[in-house]
CSV table of C-alpha atoms in Angstrom, one decimal:
chain,number,residue,atom,x,y,z
A,839,MET,CA,-13.6,19.6,36.7
A,840,LYS,CA,-12.7,22.7,34.6
A,841,VAL,CA,-12.3,22.2,30.9
A,842,MET,CA,-11.3,24.4,28.0
A,843,ILE,CA,-12.6,23.4,24.6
A,844,ASP,CA,-12.3,24.5,21.1
A,845,LEU,CA,-15.5,23.9,19.2
A,846,CYS,CA,-16.3,23.9,15.5
A,847,VAL,CA,-19.9,23.0,14.6
A,848,VAL,CA,-20.5,22.3,10.9
A,849,PRO,CA,-24.1,22.0,9.6
A,850,ILE,CA,-24.4,19.7,6.6
A,851,GLY,CA,-27.1,19.8,4.0
A,852,VAL,CA,-27.9,23.5,4.3
A,853,GLY,CA,-25.6,25.1,1.7
A,854,VAL,CA,-22.3,26.8,2.0
A,855,SER,CA,-23.2,29.6,4.4
A,856,VAL,CA,-23.1,28.5,7.9
A,857,SER,CA,-22.6,31.7,9.9
A,858,LYS,CA,-26.2,32.0,11.1
A,859,TYR,CA,-26.0,28.6,12.8
A,860,ILE,CA,-22.7,29.6,14.4
A,861,ALA,CA,-24.3,32.8,15.6
A,862,GLU,CA,-27.1,30.8,17.3
A,863,CYS,CA,-24.5,28.7,19.1
A,864,GLN,CA,-22.8,31.9,20.4
A,865,LYS,CA,-26.1,32.9,21.9
A,866,ILE,CA,-26.3,29.5,23.6
A,867,PHE,CA,-22.9,30.1,25.3
A,868,GLN,CA,-23.8,33.6,26.3
A,869,GLU,CA,-27.1,32.4,27.9
A,870,ALA,CA,-25.2,29.7,29.7
A,871,GLY,CA,-22.9,32.3,31.1
A,872,LEU,CA,-19.8,30.6,29.6
A,873,LYS,CA,-16.6,32.5,28.8
A,874,THR,CA,-15.9,32.3,25.1
A,875,SER,CA,-13.7,33.6,22.4
A,876,LEU,CA,-14.6,33.4,18.7
A,877,HIS,CA,-11.9,32.8,16.1
A,878,ALA,CA,-12.0,32.2,12.4
A,879,TYR,CA,-12.2,28.4,12.7
A,880,GLY,CA,-14.1,27.8,15.9
A,881,THR,CA,-14.8,29.1,19.4
A,882,ASN,CA,-12.8,28.7,22.6
A,883,ILE,CA,-15.0,28.0,25.6
A,884,GLU,CA,-14.0,27.7,29.2
A,885,GLY,CA,-16.0,26.4,32.2
A,886,GLU,CA,-17.1,23.5,34.3
A,887,TRP,CA,-17.2,20.3,32.2
A,888,ASP,CA,-20.9,19.6,32.6
A,889,GLU,CA,-21.9,23.1,31.7
A,890,VAL,CA,-19.7,23.3,28.7
A,891,PHE,CA,-20.8,20.0,27.3
A,892,ALA,CA,-24.5,20.8,28.0
A,893,ALA,CA,-24.0,23.8,25.8
A,894,VAL,CA,-22.4,21.8,23.0
A,895,LYS,CA,-25.4,19.4,23.1
A,896,ARG,CA,-27.8,22.4,23.0
A,897,CYS,CA,-25.9,23.6,19.9
A,898,HIS,CA,-26.7,20.3,18.1
A,899,GLU,CA,-30.3,20.5,19.2
A,900,VAL,CA,-30.8,24.1,18.0
A,901,VAL,CA,-28.9,23.7,14.7
A,902,HIS,CA,-31.1,20.7,13.9
A,903,GLU,CA,-34.2,22.7,14.9
A,904,MET,CA,-33.0,25.4,12.5
A,905,GLY,CA,-33.3,22.8,9.7
A,906,ALA,CA,-29.9,21.2,9.4
A,907,PRO,CA,-30.4,17.4,8.8
A,908,ARG,CA,-26.8,16.6,9.7
A,909,ILE,CA,-24.1,18.1,11.8
A,910,THR,CA,-20.4,17.2,12.2
A,911,THR,CA,-18.6,18.9,15.0
A,912,THR,CA,-15.0,19.0,16.0
A,913,ILE,CA,-14.0,19.5,19.7
A,914,LYS,CA,-10.6,19.8,21.3
A,915,ALA,CA,-11.0,19.4,25.1
A,916,GLY,CA,-8.2,20.2,27.6
A,917,THR,CA,-8.2,19.5,31.3
A,918,ARG,CA,-5.3,19.7,33.8
A,919,VAL,CA,-5.1,19.0,37.5
A,920,ASP,CA,-1.6,20.4,38.1
A,921,ARG,CA,-2.7,24.0,38.1
A,922,GLU,CA,-5.3,26.4,36.8
A,923,GLN,CA,-4.8,28.1,33.5
A,924,SER,CA,-7.2,30.4,31.7
A,925,MET,CA,-7.5,31.0,27.9
A,926,GLU,CA,-5.6,34.3,28.4
A,927,ASP,CA,-2.9,32.5,30.3
A,928,LYS,CA,-2.3,30.1,27.4
A,929,VAL,CA,-2.0,32.8,24.8
A,930,GLN,CA,0.2,35.0,27.1
A,931,SER,CA,2.5,32.1,27.8
A,932,VAL,CA,3.3,31.8,24.1
A,933,GLN,CA,3.5,35.5,23.5
A,934,GLU,CA,6.0,36.0,26.4
A,935,LYS,CA,8.4,33.5,24.7
A,936,LEU,CA,8.1,35.4,21.4
A,937,SER,CA,9.0,38.9,22.8
B,1433,MET,CA,-30.4,12.1,20.4
B,1434,LYS,CA,-28.0,9.5,18.9
B,1435,VAL,CA,-24.4,10.5,18.3
B,1436,MET,CA,-21.4,8.9,16.7
B,1437,ILE,CA,-18.1,10.2,17.9
B,1438,ASP,CA,-14.5,9.6,17.1
B,1439,LEU,CA,-12.4,10.1,20.3
B,1440,CYS,CA,-8.7,10.5,20.7
B,1441,VAL,CA,-7.5,11.0,24.3
B,1442,VAL,CA,-3.9,12.2,24.7
B,1443,PRO,CA,-2.3,12.3,28.2
B,1444,ILE,CA,0.4,14.9,28.5
B,1445,GLY,CA,3.3,14.8,31.0
B,1446,VAL,CA,3.5,11.0,31.3
B,1447,GLY,CA,6.1,10.2,28.6
B,1448,VAL,CA,5.6,8.9,25.1
B,1449,SER,CA,3.8,5.6,25.8
B,1450,VAL,CA,0.1,6.2,26.2
B,1451,SER,CA,-1.5,2.9,25.4
B,1452,LYS,CA,-2.2,1.9,29.0
B,1453,TYR,CA,-4.4,5.0,29.3
B,1454,ILE,CA,-6.2,4.3,26.1
B,1455,ALA,CA,-6.8,0.7,27.3
B,1456,GLU,CA,-8.5,2.1,30.5
B,1457,CYS,CA,-10.7,4.2,28.3
B,1458,GLN,CA,-11.7,1.1,26.4
B,1459,LYS,CA,-12.8,-0.5,29.6
B,1460,ILE,CA,-14.9,2.5,30.5
B,1461,PHE,CA,-16.8,2.2,27.1
B,1462,GLN,CA,-17.3,-1.5,27.6
B,1463,GLU,CA,-18.6,-1.0,31.2
B,1464,ALA,CA,-21.0,1.6,29.8
B,1465,GLY,CA,-22.3,-0.8,27.2
B,1466,LEU,CA,-21.3,1.4,24.4
B,1467,LYS,CA,-20.6,0.1,20.9
B,1468,THR,CA,-17.0,1.0,19.9
B,1469,SER,CA,-14.4,0.3,17.3
B,1470,LEU,CA,-10.8,1.0,18.0
B,1471,HIS,CA,-8.5,2.2,15.2
B,1472,ALA,CA,-4.9,3.5,15.0
B,1473,TYR,CA,-5.7,7.1,15.8
B,1474,GLY,CA,-8.8,6.9,18.0
B,1475,THR,CA,-12.0,5.1,18.8
B,1476,ASN,CA,-15.4,5.3,17.1
B,1477,ILE,CA,-18.2,5.2,19.7
B,1478,GLU,CA,-21.9,5.1,19.0
B,1479,GLY,CA,-24.8,5.7,21.4
B,1480,GLU,CA,-27.1,8.1,23.1
B,1481,TRP,CA,-25.5,11.6,23.4
B,1482,ASP,CA,-25.6,11.7,27.2
B,1483,GLU,CA,-24.2,8.2,27.7
B,1484,VAL,CA,-21.4,8.8,25.2
B,1485,PHE,CA,-20.3,12.1,26.7
B,1486,ALA,CA,-20.6,10.7,30.2
B,1487,ALA,CA,-18.0,8.1,29.2
B,1488,VAL,CA,-15.8,10.7,27.6
B,1489,LYS,CA,-15.8,12.7,30.9
B,1490,ARG,CA,-15.1,9.5,32.8
B,1491,CYS,CA,-12.0,8.9,30.6
B,1492,HIS,CA,-10.6,12.3,31.6
B,1493,GLU,CA,-11.3,11.6,35.3
B,1494,VAL,CA,-9.7,8.1,35.2
B,1495,VAL,CA,-6.7,9.2,33.1
B,1496,HIS,CA,-6.0,12.0,35.6
B,1497,GLU,CA,-6.4,9.5,38.5
B,1498,MET,CA,-3.8,7.3,36.8
B,1499,GLY,CA,-1.3,10.2,37.1
B,1500,ALA,CA,-1.6,12.3,34.0
B,1501,PRO,CA,-1.5,16.0,35.0
B,1502,ARG,CA,-2.8,17.2,31.7
B,1503,ILE,CA,-5.0,15.8,28.9
B,1504,THR,CA,-5.8,17.0,25.4
B,1505,THR,CA,-8.6,15.2,23.7
B,1506,THR,CA,-9.9,15.5,20.1
B,1507,ILE,CA,-13.6,14.6,19.4
B,1508,LYS,CA,-15.5,14.5,16.2
B,1509,ALA,CA,-19.2,14.2,16.9
B,1510,GLY,CA,-21.8,13.5,14.3
B,1511,THR,CA,-25.6,13.7,14.6
B,1512,ARG,CA,-28.3,13.4,12.0
B,1513,VAL,CA,-32.1,13.7,12.1
B,1514,ASP,CA,-32.9,12.7,8.5
B,1515,ARG,CA,-32.2,9.0,9.1
B,1516,GLU,CA,-30.5,6.4,11.2
B,1517,GLN,CA,-27.0,5.4,10.2
B,1518,SER,CA,-24.7,3.0,12.1
B,1519,MET,CA,-20.9,2.9,12.1
B,1520,GLU,CA,-21.1,-0.1,9.7
B,1521,ASP,CA,-23.5,1.7,7.4
B,1522,LYS,CA,-21.0,4.6,7.0
B,1523,VAL,CA,-18.1,2.3,6.1
B,1524,GLN,CA,-20.3,0.1,3.8
B,1525,SER,CA,-21.6,3.2,2.0
B,1526,VAL,CA,-18.1,4.1,0.9
B,1527,GLN,CA,-17.0,0.6,0.1
B,1528,GLU,CA,-20.0,0.0,-2.2
B,1529,LYS,CA,-18.9,3.0,-4.2
B,1530,LEU,CA,-15.4,1.6,-4.5
B,1531,SER,CA,-16.4,-1.9,-5.8
C,662,MET,CA,9.8,11.8,8.0
C,663,LYS,CA,7.1,9.2,8.4
C,664,VAL,CA,3.7,10.3,9.4
C,665,MET,CA,0.5,8.6,10.4
C,666,ILE,CA,-2.6,10.7,9.9
C,667,ASP,CA,-6.3,10.4,10.5
C,668,LEU,CA,-8.2,12.2,7.7
C,669,CYS,CA,-11.9,13.3,7.6
C,670,VAL,CA,-12.9,15.3,4.5
C,671,VAL,CA,-16.3,16.9,4.7
C,672,PRO,CA,-17.7,18.5,1.5
C,673,ILE,CA,-20.1,21.4,2.2
C,674,GLY,CA,-22.9,22.6,-0.1
C,675,VAL,CA,-23.6,19.2,-1.8
C,676,GLY,CA,-26.3,17.8,0.5
C,677,VAL,CA,-26.2,15.2,3.3
C,678,SER,CA,-24.7,12.3,1.4
C,679,VAL,CA,-21.0,12.5,1.2
C,680,SER,CA,-19.8,8.9,0.6
C,681,LYS,CA,-19.2,9.3,-3.1
C,682,TYR,CA,-16.6,12.0,-2.3
C,683,ILE,CA,-15.0,9.9,0.3
C,684,ALA,CA,-14.8,7.0,-2.2
C,685,GLU,CA,-12.9,9.2,-4.6
C,686,CYS,CA,-10.4,10.1,-1.9
C,687,GLN,CA,-9.9,6.4,-1.2
C,688,LYS,CA,-8.9,5.9,-4.9
C,689,ILE,CA,-6.4,8.8,-4.6
C,690,PHE,CA,-4.7,7.0,-1.7
C,691,GLN,CA,-4.7,3.7,-3.5
C,692,GLU,CA,-3.2,5.3,-6.7
C,693,ALA,CA,-0.5,6.9,-4.5
C,694,GLY,CA,0.3,3.5,-3.0
C,695,LEU,CA,-0.4,4.7,0.5
C,696,LYS,CA,-1.3,2.3,3.3
C,697,THR,CA,-4.8,3.1,4.6
C,698,SER,CA,-7.5,1.9,6.9
C,699,LEU,CA,-11.1,3.2,6.5
C,700,HIS,CA,-13.2,3.6,9.7
C,701,ALA,CA,-16.6,5.1,10.4
C,702,TYR,CA,-15.3,8.7,11.0
C,703,GLY,CA,-12.3,9.0,8.7
C,704,THR,CA,-9.3,7.1,7.3
C,705,ASN,CA,-6.0,6.2,8.8
C,706,ILE,CA,-3.1,6.8,6.4
C,707,GLU,CA,0.6,5.9,6.9
C,708,GLY,CA,3.5,7.0,4.8
C,709,GLU,CA,6.2,9.6,4.0
C,710,TRP,CA,5.0,13.1,5.0
C,711,ASP,CA,5.3,14.6,1.5
C,712,GLU,CA,3.4,11.8,-0.1
C,713,VAL,CA,0.6,11.7,2.5
C,714,PHE,CA,0.0,15.4,2.4
C,715,ALA,CA,0.2,15.5,-1.5
C,716,ALA,CA,-2.7,13.0,-1.4
C,717,VAL,CA,-4.6,15.2,1.1
C,718,LYS,CA,-4.2,18.2,-1.3
C,719,ARG,CA,-5.3,16.0,-4.2
C,720,CYS,CA,-8.5,15.1,-2.3
C,721,HIS,CA,-9.4,18.7,-1.9
C,722,GLU,CA,-8.7,19.3,-5.6
C,723,VAL,CA,-10.8,16.3,-6.7
C,724,VAL,CA,-13.7,17.0,-4.4
C,725,HIS,CA,-13.9,20.6,-5.6
C,726,GLU,CA,-13.8,19.3,-9.2
C,727,MET,CA,-16.7,16.9,-8.4
C,728,GLY,CA,-18.8,20.0,-7.6
C,729,ALA,CA,-18.3,20.8,-3.9
C,730,PRO,CA,-17.9,24.5,-3.4
C,731,ARG,CA,-16.5,24.3,0.1
C,732,ILE,CA,-14.6,21.6,2.0
C,733,THR,CA,-13.7,21.4,5.7
C,734,THR,CA,-11.2,18.7,6.6
C,735,THR,CA,-10.0,17.4,10.0
C,736,ILE,CA,-6.5,15.9,10.2
C,737,LYS,CA,-4.7,14.4,13.1
C,738,ALA,CA,-1.0,13.9,12.3
C,739,GLY,CA,1.4,11.9,14.4
C,740,THR,CA,5.2,11.7,14.0
C,741,ARG,CA,7.8,10.2,16.3
C,742,VAL,CA,11.5,10.0,16.2
C,743,ASP,CA,12.1,7.6,19.1
C,744,ARG,CA,11.0,4.5,17.2
C,745,GLU,CA,9.0,3.2,14.3
C,746,GLN,CA,5.3,2.3,15.0
C,747,SER,CA,2.8,1.1,12.4
C,748,MET,CA,-1.0,1.5,12.5
C,749,GLU,CA,-1.2,-2.2,13.5
C,750,ASP,CA,1.4,-1.7,16.3
C,751,LYS,CA,-0.7,1.1,17.8
C,752,VAL,CA,-3.9,-0.9,17.9
C,753,GLN,CA,-2.1,-4.1,19.1
C,754,SER,CA,-0.4,-2.1,21.9
C,755,VAL,CA,-3.8,-1.2,23.3
C,756,GLN,CA,-5.4,-4.6,22.8
C,757,GLU,CA,-2.5,-6.4,24.6
C,758,LYS,CA,-3.3,-4.3,27.7
C,759,LEU,CA,-6.9,-5.2,27.5
C,760,SER,CA,-6.4,-9.0,27.4
D,901,MET,CA,-5.4,26.9,-4.0
D,902,LYS,CA,-5.9,29.1,-0.9
D,903,VAL,CA,-6.5,27.4,2.4
D,904,MET,CA,-7.3,28.4,5.9
D,905,ILE,CA,-6.2,26.1,8.7
D,906,ASP,CA,-6.5,25.8,12.4
D,907,LEU,CA,-3.3,24.2,13.8
D,908,CYS,CA,-2.7,22.7,17.2
D,909,VAL,CA,0.7,21.0,17.7
D,910,VAL,CA,1.1,18.9,20.8
D,911,PRO,CA,4.6,17.7,21.7
D,912,ILE,CA,4.5,14.4,23.8
D,913,GLY,CA,7.2,13.2,26.1
D,914,VAL,CA,8.5,16.6,27.2
D,915,GLY,CA,6.4,17.4,30.2
D,916,VAL,CA,3.3,19.5,30.7
D,917,SER,CA,4.6,22.9,29.5
D,918,VAL,CA,4.5,23.2,25.8
D,919,SER,CA,4.4,26.9,25.1
D,920,LYS,CA,8.1,27.2,24.1
D,921,TYR,CA,7.4,24.7,21.3
D,922,ILE,CA,4.4,26.7,20.2
D,923,ALA,CA,6.4,29.9,20.2
D,924,GLU,CA,8.9,28.3,17.8
D,925,CYS,CA,6.1,27.3,15.5
D,926,GLN,CA,4.9,31.0,15.5
D,927,LYS,CA,8.4,32.0,14.4
D,928,ILE,CA,8.2,29.6,11.5
D,929,PHE,CA,4.9,31.1,10.3
D,930,GLN,CA,6.3,34.6,10.6
D,931,GLU,CA,9.4,33.7,8.7
D,932,ALA,CA,7.2,32.1,6.0
D,933,GLY,CA,5.3,35.4,5.7
D,934,LEU,CA,2.0,33.6,6.6
D,935,LYS,CA,-0.9,35.5,8.1
D,936,THR,CA,-1.7,34.0,11.5
D,937,SER,CA,-3.9,34.5,14.5
D,938,LEU,CA,-3.0,32.8,17.8
D,939,HIS,CA,-5.8,31.6,20.1
D,940,ALA,CA,-6.0,29.6,23.3
D,941,TYR,CA,-6.2,26.2,21.6
D,942,GLY,CA,-4.3,26.7,18.3
D,943,THR,CA,-3.4,29.1,15.6
D,944,ASN,CA,-5.4,30.1,12.5
D,945,ILE,CA,-3.2,30.3,9.4
D,946,GLU,CA,-4.2,31.6,6.0
D,947,GLY,CA,-2.3,31.3,2.7
D,948,GLU,CA,-1.5,29.2,-0.3
D,949,TRP,CA,-1.9,25.4,0.4
D,950,ASP,CA,1.7,24.5,-0.3
D,951,GLU,CA,3.2,27.3,1.8
D,952,VAL,CA,0.9,26.6,4.7
D,953,PHE,CA,1.6,22.9,4.8
D,954,ALA,CA,5.3,23.4,4.3
D,955,ALA,CA,5.2,25.4,7.5
D,956,VAL,CA,3.3,22.7,9.3
D,957,LYS,CA,5.9,20.2,8.3
D,958,ARG,CA,8.7,22.6,9.4
D,959,CYS,CA,6.9,22.8,12.8
D,960,HIS,CA,7.2,19.0,13.2
D,961,GLU,CA,10.9,19.0,12.2
D,962,VAL,CA,11.8,21.9,14.6
D,963,VAL,CA,9.8,20.5,17.5
D,964,HIS,CA,11.5,17.2,17.1
D,965,GLU,CA,14.9,19.0,16.9
D,966,MET,CA,14.0,20.7,20.2
D,967,GLY,CA,13.8,17.3,21.8
D,968,ALA,CA,10.2,16.1,21.5
D,969,PRO,CA,10.3,12.4,20.7
D,970,ARG,CA,6.7,12.4,19.6
D,971,ILE,CA,4.2,14.9,18.3
D,972,THR,CA,0.4,14.7,17.7
D,973,THR,CA,-1.1,17.6,15.7
D,974,THR,CA,-4.7,18.5,15.0
D,975,ILE,CA,-5.4,20.4,11.8
D,976,LYS,CA,-8.7,21.8,10.4
D,977,ALA,CA,-8.3,22.8,6.8
D,978,GLY,CA,-10.9,24.8,4.8
D,979,THR,CA,-10.9,25.5,1.1
D,980,ARG,CA,-13.7,27.0,-1.0
D,981,VAL,CA,-13.9,27.8,-4.7
D,982,ASP,CA,-17.2,29.7,-4.7
D,983,ARG,CA,-15.6,32.9,-3.3
D,984,GLU,CA,-12.7,34.3,-1.3
D,985,GLN,CA,-13.1,34.6,2.4
D,986,SER,CA,-10.5,35.8,4.9
D,987,MET,CA,-10.1,35.0,8.6
D,988,GLU,CA,-11.6,38.4,9.4
D,989,ASP,CA,-14.5,37.8,7.0
D,990,LYS,CA,-15.5,34.6,8.8
D,991,VAL,CA,-15.5,36.2,12.3
D,992,GLN,CA,-17.3,39.3,11.0
D,993,SER,CA,-20.0,37.2,9.3
D,994,VAL,CA,-20.9,35.6,12.7
D,995,GLN,CA,-20.6,38.9,14.6
D,996,GLU,CA,-23.0,40.7,12.2
D,997,LYS,CA,-25.7,38.1,12.9
D,998,LEU,CA,-25.2,38.6,16.6
D,999,SER,CA,-25.6,42.4,16.7
């Protein structure tokens, strides 16, 4: 089952600057060979369900190993069985209706 | 790794009434032996990471099998390594400060 | 326009214990006369759109005044124009299908 | 108070294709003069709290007027009082740590 997620990992108890933790998560997705797109409030990730969620779990493990005692993460997860649709398809579908 | 999640599964393309799909998801959590608490905009679930997310995946599979062509799900996932904290602990901790 | 929201306010940069901030938010909802239900990963709030979102803004103001330099909040917001549905209706609708 | 949000509006009861509703929401943000960035699972929006949330409310009103009987929306909202940080700053901060 293919899934597209939007992921926002928030380390708690390590101060206000969290970008170094997010950068480590990006490396996890790259090493897993997952297709991603970083935006200002999270990361879009596309792939097989098990691979995507294994990477999410790895993010929690690594961010804890980096010293964060607590993490709260927000995930939106979309699946569809009627047709395939990539991240680019979704953005393009909206942009076509705007032009 | 223990995790507490808040899960909100939204089937798309099956009309406005979604409670029968949510009820099936509740059965999945019960069969998995997971501790849950249903509220008006989702379900709190507590357990081992792999068991909790296996149940989330099963929800997507079952809701698709029930006829939903598309699903969008929102998950909040919290982990902490400094101490154990149950769903009841979290609610009680706020209520103590209110009384 | 009536709205039901699920709100999760997360102060960042104030350590791992956040319950005192959440307790202050609960007081804001009470003072605003809003119907609420606290759960382990947020609070369900029901009311008129403008009143509900004024209370959410007030939470951010108060949590910053309490010393949090940064806040990240997750909100789910549901509206429907086909019929009225309270928080209790939503939970009951699922529970009926389970029994 | 400045806020950065990530917004995902999901019309329910209008079938599986929702891009035309999202396109109308984009027009609302443009007309409001808000800075936005569309991604595959939502839209980043930056601006003054009241203007941003007035636009979110307008989205619900317009999507209902377009025929959607029910809407469920997910919002992440971030505020900070320690310093200013734009959408570009947030992405750049992560990318610097990756290079």
